[in-house]
Amino acid sequence: MTISTDRPPVAAIVALGLTQIIGYGSLYYSFSILAPDMARDLRWSSEWIFGVLSAALLIGGLAAPLMGTWIDRFGAGRIMTSGSAIAAAALVACAFAPGRIAFVAALIGIEIASNLVQYGAAFALLVQIRPQVAQRSITYLTLIAGFASTIFWPITTALHAHLSWQNVYLIFAALNLVVCLPIHAWLSRGVSQTRRRTGEEAAKRVEPSLPPSVRRPAFILMVTGFALESFVNSALLVHMVPVMSALGLGAMAVVVGTLFGPSQVLSRLINMVFGESLSQVMLAIICAILLPTALVILIATASMPGALVFAVVFGLGSGLNSIVYGTLPLALFGSDGYGRRQGQIMSVRLVVSSMAPFALAFLMGNLGVSWSLSIAALLSTVAVAAFFTIMRLTRPVGGPGTVPNPGEA
């Protein structure tokens, strides 16, 4: 594969889109459907099986910074190729786990493999392929990958109607091994060939838009904003049914789930068509504002129309978040060390996400749903403030992707 440098790498984006659908579908979205039978076979309660998932997510999050460093050192393509092999092996190990300890170890392997093949690594690969157009490439990729839940929830349900969860995992292992691994190897080889042809010195880079003096506080603010958004998103998605039931809207939980996915895809499509005129910081602010807005609408109305609006606004914000998570670090800090930064961001997001469901359950049990949602809205507002502060730190010199003077790295 030869990679041109004048437009987004369409073939790479489409290929990565397929592997992201399989990666998220087989390693993440399928779990909630298969979990009840996993719990039954292991003689665990549903709470315990999801508690094990949270622990695995936590361990995967702690390992993410090291994996980000590997992506910079060895190349995202090689890491994703290895990740596909590890994902297949972990799924097989999970299917054949003889007991609880082996199952937990295999589930940790799945979460570690997820860090190697999902968005963080895929975004880094697009940056390494063609950094100058990586922001557009990431937007296109998230648009394709946004269909992962839409595709894999019904696929997993249909397979599980005829097969045990172990056999479903074996099929998903084969998909990672037969489809994803060759695609990642092909992309890795293409990047290596292009770098040898053009030379490392000739490779284009995206320069930071922030002066060195403010990069550290800006990074802390950015990670804080992402972490708060991840906390609220994860907590609400897990507890959507009890939240709606407590507000007297139990039947709306299914409708919210139905509208959430398409709203995510819609936000990415709108951004792809109209978002090029916006800076990535402004896009982050818009994304952050949508989350507390959705919560305020739900709290204030507690009605069927309000729940419908909440579902759409919440989905729009979540969809944009997947884009901003990849594009904002590139715009602010440049392409050098992008994989390491993605690993650090992913680590915080995963650690926070693993604790969020328990935290919201504790708040709802002690304060009630309305107060708990109000606290979530307040946390979301803090995220908005963090991104506004980053905007104040940004120097509007020459537009995104430039530096005030050539000597600044």
Coordinates of C-alpha atoms in Angstrom, one line a residue, residues 9-157:
P9 CA -6.4 8.3 3.4
V10 CA -9.8 6.9 2.4
A11 CA -8.8 3.2 2.1
A12 CA -7.2 3.4 5.6
I13 CA -10.2 5.1 7.1
V14 CA -12.6 2.5 5.7
A15 CA -10.4 -0.4 6.7
L16 CA -10.0 1.0 10.2
G17 CA -13.7 1.7 10.4
L18 CA -14.3 -2.0 9.9
T19 CA -11.8 -3.0 12.6
Q20 CA -13.3 -0.5 15.0
I21 CA -16.8 -1.9 14.5
I22 CA -15.5 -5.4 15.2
G23 CA -13.3 -4.2 18.0
Y24 CA -15.9 -2.3 19.9
G25 CA -18.7 -4.8 19.0
S26 CA -16.8 -8.0 20.0
L27 CA -14.8 -6.6 23.0
Y28 CA -17.3 -4.1 24.5
Y29 CA -20.9 -4.0 23.3
S30 CA -21.4 -7.8 23.3
F31 CA -20.7 -8.1 27.0
S32 CA -23.9 -6.7 28.3
I33 CA -25.9 -9.2 26.2
L34 CA -23.8 -12.2 27.2
A35 CA -23.3 -11.2 30.9
P36 CA -26.4 -12.9 32.3
D37 CA -25.4 -16.3 31.0
M38 CA -21.8 -15.7 32.1
A39 CA -23.0 -15.0 35.6
R40 CA -25.2 -18.1 35.6
D41 CA -22.3 -20.4 34.5
L42 CA -19.9 -18.9 36.9
R43 CA -22.6 -18.9 39.7
W44 CA -22.2 -15.1 40.2
S45 CA -24.9 -12.5 40.6
S46 CA -25.3 -9.9 37.8
E47 CA -23.8 -7.3 40.1
W48 CA -20.6 -9.4 40.5
I49 CA -20.1 -10.0 36.8
F50 CA -20.4 -6.3 36.1
G51 CA -18.1 -5.6 39.1
V52 CA -15.5 -7.8 37.5
L53 CA -15.9 -5.9 34.3
S54 CA -15.3 -2.6 36.2
A55 CA -12.1 -4.1 37.8
A56 CA -10.9 -5.2 34.4
L57 CA -11.6 -1.7 33.0
L58 CA -9.6 -0.2 35.9
I59 CA -6.6 -2.4 35.3
G60 CA -6.8 -1.7 31.5
G61 CA -6.9 2.0 32.3
L62 CA -3.8 1.8 34.5
A63 CA -1.9 0.0 31.7
A64 CA -3.0 2.6 29.0
P65 CA -0.1 5.1 29.4
L66 CA 2.5 2.3 28.8
M67 CA 0.6 1.2 25.7
G68 CA 0.5 4.8 24.4
T69 CA 4.3 5.0 24.8
W70 CA 4.6 1.7 22.8
I71 CA 2.5 3.3 20.0
D72 CA 4.9 6.2 19.7
R73 CA 7.9 3.9 19.8
F74 CA 6.9 1.0 17.6
G75 CA 4.1 2.5 15.5
A76 CA 0.4 2.2 16.0
G77 CA 0.0 -0.3 13.1
R78 CA 2.3 -2.8 14.8
I79 CA 0.6 -2.3 18.1
M80 CA -2.8 -2.8 16.6
T81 CA -1.7 -5.9 14.8
S82 CA -0.4 -7.4 18.1
G83 CA -3.6 -6.2 19.8
S84 CA -5.8 -8.1 17.4
A85 CA -3.9 -11.3 18.2
I86 CA -4.1 -10.6 21.9
A87 CA -7.9 -9.9 21.6
A88 CA -8.5 -13.2 19.8
A89 CA -6.4 -15.1 22.4
A90 CA -8.2 -13.4 25.3
L91 CA -11.7 -14.1 23.9
V92 CA -10.7 -17.8 23.4
A93 CA -9.3 -17.9 27.0
C94 CA -12.5 -16.4 28.3
A95 CA -14.6 -19.0 26.4
F96 CA -12.6 -21.9 27.8
A97 CA -12.0 -20.5 31.3
P98 CA -12.4 -23.4 33.7
G99 CA -13.3 -21.2 36.7
R100 CA -13.7 -17.7 38.1
I101 CA -10.0 -16.8 38.4
A102 CA -9.3 -17.8 34.8
F103 CA -12.3 -15.9 33.6
V104 CA -11.2 -12.7 35.4
A105 CA -7.7 -13.0 34.0
A106 CA -9.1 -13.5 30.5
L107 CA -11.4 -10.5 30.9
I108 CA -8.5 -8.3 32.0
G109 CA -6.7 -9.5 28.8
I110 CA -9.7 -8.4 26.8
E111 CA -9.6 -4.9 28.3
I112 CA -5.9 -4.6 27.7
A113 CA -6.4 -5.7 24.1
S114 CA -9.1 -3.1 23.8
N115 CA -6.6 -0.4 24.5
L116 CA -4.4 -1.7 21.7
V117 CA -7.1 -1.8 19.0
Q118 CA -9.8 0.7 19.7
Y119 CA -10.0 4.5 19.3
G120 CA -6.8 5.6 21.0
A121 CA -4.6 3.4 18.9
A122 CA -6.7 4.0 15.7
F123 CA -6.5 7.8 16.1
A124 CA -2.7 7.5 16.6
L125 CA -2.4 5.4 13.4
L126 CA -4.3 8.1 11.4
V127 CA -1.9 10.7 12.8
Q128 CA 1.1 8.6 11.9
I129 CA -0.3 8.0 8.4
R130 CA -1.0 11.6 7.5
P131 CA -0.9 14.1 10.4
Q132 CA -1.9 17.2 8.4
V133 CA -5.3 15.8 7.7
A134 CA -5.7 13.6 10.8
Q135 CA -8.5 15.8 12.3
R136 CA -10.7 15.2 9.3
S137 CA -9.7 11.5 9.1
I138 CA -10.6 11.0 12.8
T139 CA -14.1 12.6 12.1
Y140 CA -14.7 10.2 9.2
L141 CA -13.5 7.2 11.3
T142 CA -15.9 8.0 14.2
L143 CA -18.8 8.3 11.7
I144 CA -18.2 4.7 10.5
A145 CA -17.3 3.3 13.9
G146 CA -20.5 4.8 15.4
F147 CA -22.5 2.0 13.9
A148 CA -20.7 -0.6 16.1
S149 CA -23.5 -0.9 18.7
T150 CA -26.2 -0.8 16.0
I151 CA -24.5 -3.7 14.2
F152 CA -23.2 -5.8 17.0
W153 CA -26.1 -5.7 19.5
P154 CA -28.5 -7.5 17.1
I155 CA -25.7 -9.8 15.8
T156 CA -24.8 -10.8 19.3
T157 CA -28.4 -11.3 20.2

